Coordinates of C-alpha atoms in Angstrom, one line a residue:
M1150 CA 14.8 24.0 10.6
M1151 CA 16.7 23.1 7.7
S1152 CA 15.0 20.3 5.6
P1153 CA 16.6 17.0 5.7
I1154 CA 16.7 16.9 1.9
F1155 CA 18.9 19.9 1.8
S1156 CA 21.6 18.4 4.2
L1157 CA 24.8 17.7 2.7
D1158 CA 25.1 13.9 3.3
N1159 CA 21.4 13.9 1.1
M1160 CA 23.0 16.3 -2.1
Y1161 CA 26.0 14.2 -1.8
R1162 CA 23.8 11.1 -1.9
Q1163 CA 21.7 12.4 -4.9
Y1164 CA 24.5 13.3 -6.7
L1165 CA 26.0 10.1 -6.8
H1166 CA 23.3 8.8 -8.1
C1167 CA 22.9 11.6 -11.2
R1168 CA 26.5 10.9 -11.7
R1169 CA 26.3 7.6 -12.7
N1170 CA 25.1 7.7 -16.2
K1171 CA 27.0 11.5 -17.0
R1172 CA 30.2 10.7 -15.5
N1173 CA 32.2 11.6 -18.1
T1174 CA 30.8 14.6 -19.7
L1175 CA 31.9 18.0 -19.3
N1176 CA 29.4 19.5 -17.1
A1177 CA 29.4 16.7 -14.7
L1178 CA 33.4 16.6 -14.4
K1179 CA 33.2 20.3 -14.1
F1180 CA 30.5 20.3 -11.4
E1181 CA 33.3 17.5 -10.1
Y1182 CA 36.5 19.1 -9.5
N1183 CA 35.0 21.3 -7.5
L1184 CA 32.6 19.3 -5.7
E1185 CA 32.2 20.1 -1.8
E1186 CA 32.8 24.0 -3.0
N1187 CA 29.8 23.4 -5.8
L1188 CA 27.2 21.2 -3.4
V1189 CA 27.6 23.7 -0.1
R1190 CA 27.5 26.0 -2.7
L1191 CA 23.8 25.2 -4.4
Q1192 CA 23.0 23.9 -0.2
E1193 CA 23.0 27.4 0.5
E1194 CA 20.9 28.9 -2.3
L1195 CA 18.2 25.8 -2.3
K1196 CA 18.4 26.8 1.8
E1197 CA 17.8 30.4 1.3
R1198 CA 15.3 30.1 -2.2
T1199 CA 17.5 31.7 -4.2
Y1200 CA 18.1 28.9 -6.5
S1201 CA 16.9 29.3 -10.1
P1202 CA 17.5 26.9 -13.3
S1203 CA 20.6 27.3 -15.2
R1204 CA 20.2 27.5 -19.4
S1205 CA 19.1 24.2 -21.1
V1206 CA 21.2 22.8 -24.0
C1207 CA 17.9 22.0 -26.6
F1208 CA 18.2 20.0 -29.6
V1209 CA 16.7 17.9 -31.3
V1210 CA 16.7 14.2 -32.3
N1211 CA 15.0 11.6 -35.3
Q1212 CA 15.7 8.5 -33.8
P1213 CA 13.6 6.9 -33.3
K1214 CA 11.2 9.8 -34.4
L1215 CA 11.6 13.6 -34.3
R1216 CA 11.7 14.8 -30.6
E1217 CA 12.8 18.3 -28.9
I1218 CA 15.0 17.5 -25.8
F1219 CA 16.4 20.4 -23.3
A1220 CA 19.1 18.7 -21.5
A1221 CA 19.7 19.9 -17.7
D1222 CA 22.7 21.8 -16.6
F1223 CA 24.5 18.7 -14.4
K1224 CA 24.1 21.0 -11.0
D1225 CA 20.1 21.3 -12.0
R1226 CA 20.4 17.8 -12.9
V1227 CA 21.9 16.9 -9.5
V1228 CA 18.2 19.2 -8.6
H1229 CA 16.0 16.8 -9.7
H1230 CA 17.7 14.2 -8.2
I1231 CA 16.9 15.3 -4.8
L1232 CA 13.3 16.5 -6.1
V1233 CA 12.5 13.0 -7.2
S1234 CA 14.4 11.6 -3.9
A1235 CA 11.8 13.2 -1.7
L1236 CA 8.9 12.7 -4.4
E1237 CA 8.8 8.7 -4.2
K1238 CA 9.0 7.9 -0.5
I1239 CA 5.2 10.1 -1.1
C1240 CA 4.3 9.2 -4.3
E1241 CA 5.7 5.3 -4.4
P1242 CA 3.6 3.9 -2.1
R1243 CA 0.7 5.6 -4.5
F1244 CA 1.5 4.2 -7.9
I1245 CA -0.2 0.7 -8.9
Y1246 CA 1.9 -2.5 -9.4
D1247 CA 2.5 -2.8 -13.2
S1248 CA 4.0 0.6 -13.5
Y1249 CA 7.5 -0.2 -14.2
A1250 CA 8.9 3.5 -16.2
C1251 CA 11.3 5.3 -14.1
R1252 CA 10.9 3.2 -10.9
K1253 CA 13.5 1.0 -8.6
E1254 CA 13.8 -2.3 -9.1
K1255 CA 11.0 -2.2 -11.7
G1256 CA 12.3 -1.5 -15.7
T1257 CA 11.6 -3.4 -18.8
H1258 CA 13.0 -7.0 -17.9
L1259 CA 10.6 -7.3 -15.2
A1260 CA 7.5 -5.5 -18.0
V1261 CA 8.3 -7.9 -19.9
K1262 CA 8.5 -11.5 -17.6
R1263 CA 5.3 -9.5 -15.6
L1264 CA 4.0 -9.6 -19.5
Q1265 CA 4.3 -13.3 -20.1
A1266 CA 3.2 -14.2 -17.2
F1267 CA -0.4 -12.7 -17.6
T1268 CA -0.4 -13.8 -21.2
R1269 CA 0.5 -17.3 -20.4
K1270 CA -2.4 -17.2 -17.7
V1271 CA -4.9 -15.0 -20.2
S1272 CA -4.3 -18.0 -22.8
R1273 CA -4.4 -21.1 -20.2
N1274 CA -0.7 -21.5 -21.7
N1275 CA -1.2 -20.4 -25.1
T1276 CA -4.4 -22.9 -25.2
R1277 CA -6.7 -20.3 -26.6
S1278 CA -6.8 -17.2 -28.2
A1279 CA -6.1 -14.2 -26.2
Y1280 CA -6.1 -10.2 -27.1
F1281 CA -3.5 -6.3 -25.9
M1282 CA -4.1 -3.3 -27.2
H1283 CA -1.3 -1.5 -27.2
L1284 CA -1.4 2.5 -26.2
D1285 CA -0.1 5.3 -25.9
I1286 CA -0.7 9.0 -25.4
Q1287 CA -0.6 11.5 -27.9
G1288 CA 2.3 14.2 -26.6
F1289 CA 1.8 13.3 -23.0
F1290 CA 4.7 15.5 -21.7
F1291 CA 3.8 18.6 -23.7
N1292 CA 0.4 18.2 -22.5
I1293 CA 0.4 18.0 -19.1
N1294 CA -1.1 20.8 -16.5
K1295 CA 1.3 22.8 -14.8
E1296 CA -1.0 23.8 -12.4
I1297 CA -2.7 21.2 -12.3
L1298 CA 0.9 18.7 -11.5
Y1299 CA 1.7 21.5 -8.9
Q1300 CA -1.8 21.3 -7.1
V1301 CA -1.7 17.4 -6.7
I1302 CA 1.7 17.6 -5.4
T1303 CA 0.5 20.4 -2.7
K1304 CA -2.1 18.1 -1.6
K1305 CA -0.1 15.4 -0.4
I1306 CA 3.1 16.8 0.4
K1307 CA 3.6 18.5 3.3
D1308 CA 7.6 19.9 3.7
G1309 CA 8.0 23.4 2.3
N1310 CA 11.0 23.3 0.8
V1311 CA 9.8 20.2 -1.5
I1312 CA 7.2 22.4 -2.5
W1313 CA 8.8 25.6 -3.6
L1314 CA 11.2 23.3 -5.2
A1315 CA 9.1 21.4 -6.8
K1316 CA 7.6 24.5 -7.8
T1317 CA 10.7 25.9 -8.9
I1318 CA 11.5 23.2 -11.1
I1319 CA 7.9 22.7 -12.2
F1320 CA 7.0 26.6 -13.8
H1321 CA 10.7 26.8 -14.9
D1322 CA 10.5 27.9 -18.4
C1323 CA 13.5 26.4 -20.3
T1324 CA 12.2 28.2 -23.8
K1325 CA 13.7 31.3 -22.2
N1326 CA 16.7 30.8 -22.1
F1327 CA 18.6 28.1 -23.8
I1328 CA 21.9 27.2 -26.4
Y1329 CA 20.6 25.4 -29.0
K1330 CA 23.0 22.8 -30.8
G1331 CA 22.4 21.2 -34.0
K1332 CA 20.5 21.6 -37.4
R1333 CA 17.9 24.9 -36.6
H1334 CA 15.7 23.8 -39.8
L1335 CA 15.4 20.6 -37.7
L1336 CA 13.5 23.0 -34.6
K1337 CA 10.8 23.8 -37.3
E1338 CA 9.9 20.3 -38.3
V1339 CA 9.2 19.6 -35.2
P1340 CA 5.0 18.8 -35.0
P1341 CA 3.2 22.6 -33.5
H1342 CA 1.7 19.8 -30.2
K1343 CA 5.1 18.4 -30.0
T1344 CA 7.5 21.4 -28.8
L1345 CA 7.5 24.0 -25.8
F1346 CA 7.9 26.8 -27.7
N1347 CA 3.6 26.6 -28.0
A1348 CA 2.8 26.3 -24.8
E1349 CA 3.4 29.2 -23.4
N1350 CA 4.9 27.6 -19.7
E1351 CA 1.7 26.9 -19.0
R1352 CA 1.5 22.9 -20.0
G1353 CA 4.7 20.7 -21.2
L1354 CA 7.4 19.8 -19.2
P1355 CA 10.8 19.0 -21.1
M1356 CA 12.1 16.1 -22.4
G1357 CA 15.5 15.4 -21.1
I1358 CA 18.5 12.8 -21.6

């Protein structure tokens, strides 16, 4: 029996989500030009488990700081949305309320309002001193252990197709097949702990846009 996440209805729905901020990009337009054919072909690849991520575009941005980016092909972005939609149903109820990044009905504005409420409470409406701590995990995405991440997912997910798709995406080595755009010297200036080229595909997930 085919997994519901690979149904054309779900794939089309995830395609619509995916194209919201990519509608006018070249890859999105090419995919949309033969939309039905591309979705059916992608569905077959997923059903037959022959799907493999396409070549990424690698470049370096220097604002707000030097970062290595691997931009996925639009087709792969659709697949990412398909996987996320399946994982959300299991993972979302397990997250603490005060986690705001990349979650439905959350985001920066709600986080600010929540922080303001906490500030008023702790400071008793600004009548006493209060303190906060601002932390950042250095190189978080580049140090994620792929095997541990995969094991966490397999403990929570029962659908074999979801597990296969997660494994396919997590262990894909984008450094083996990519196009580089931009100034090559910038790639050498990226700190060693913030590049996937030093990770040997054991750690790290690509930063995309």
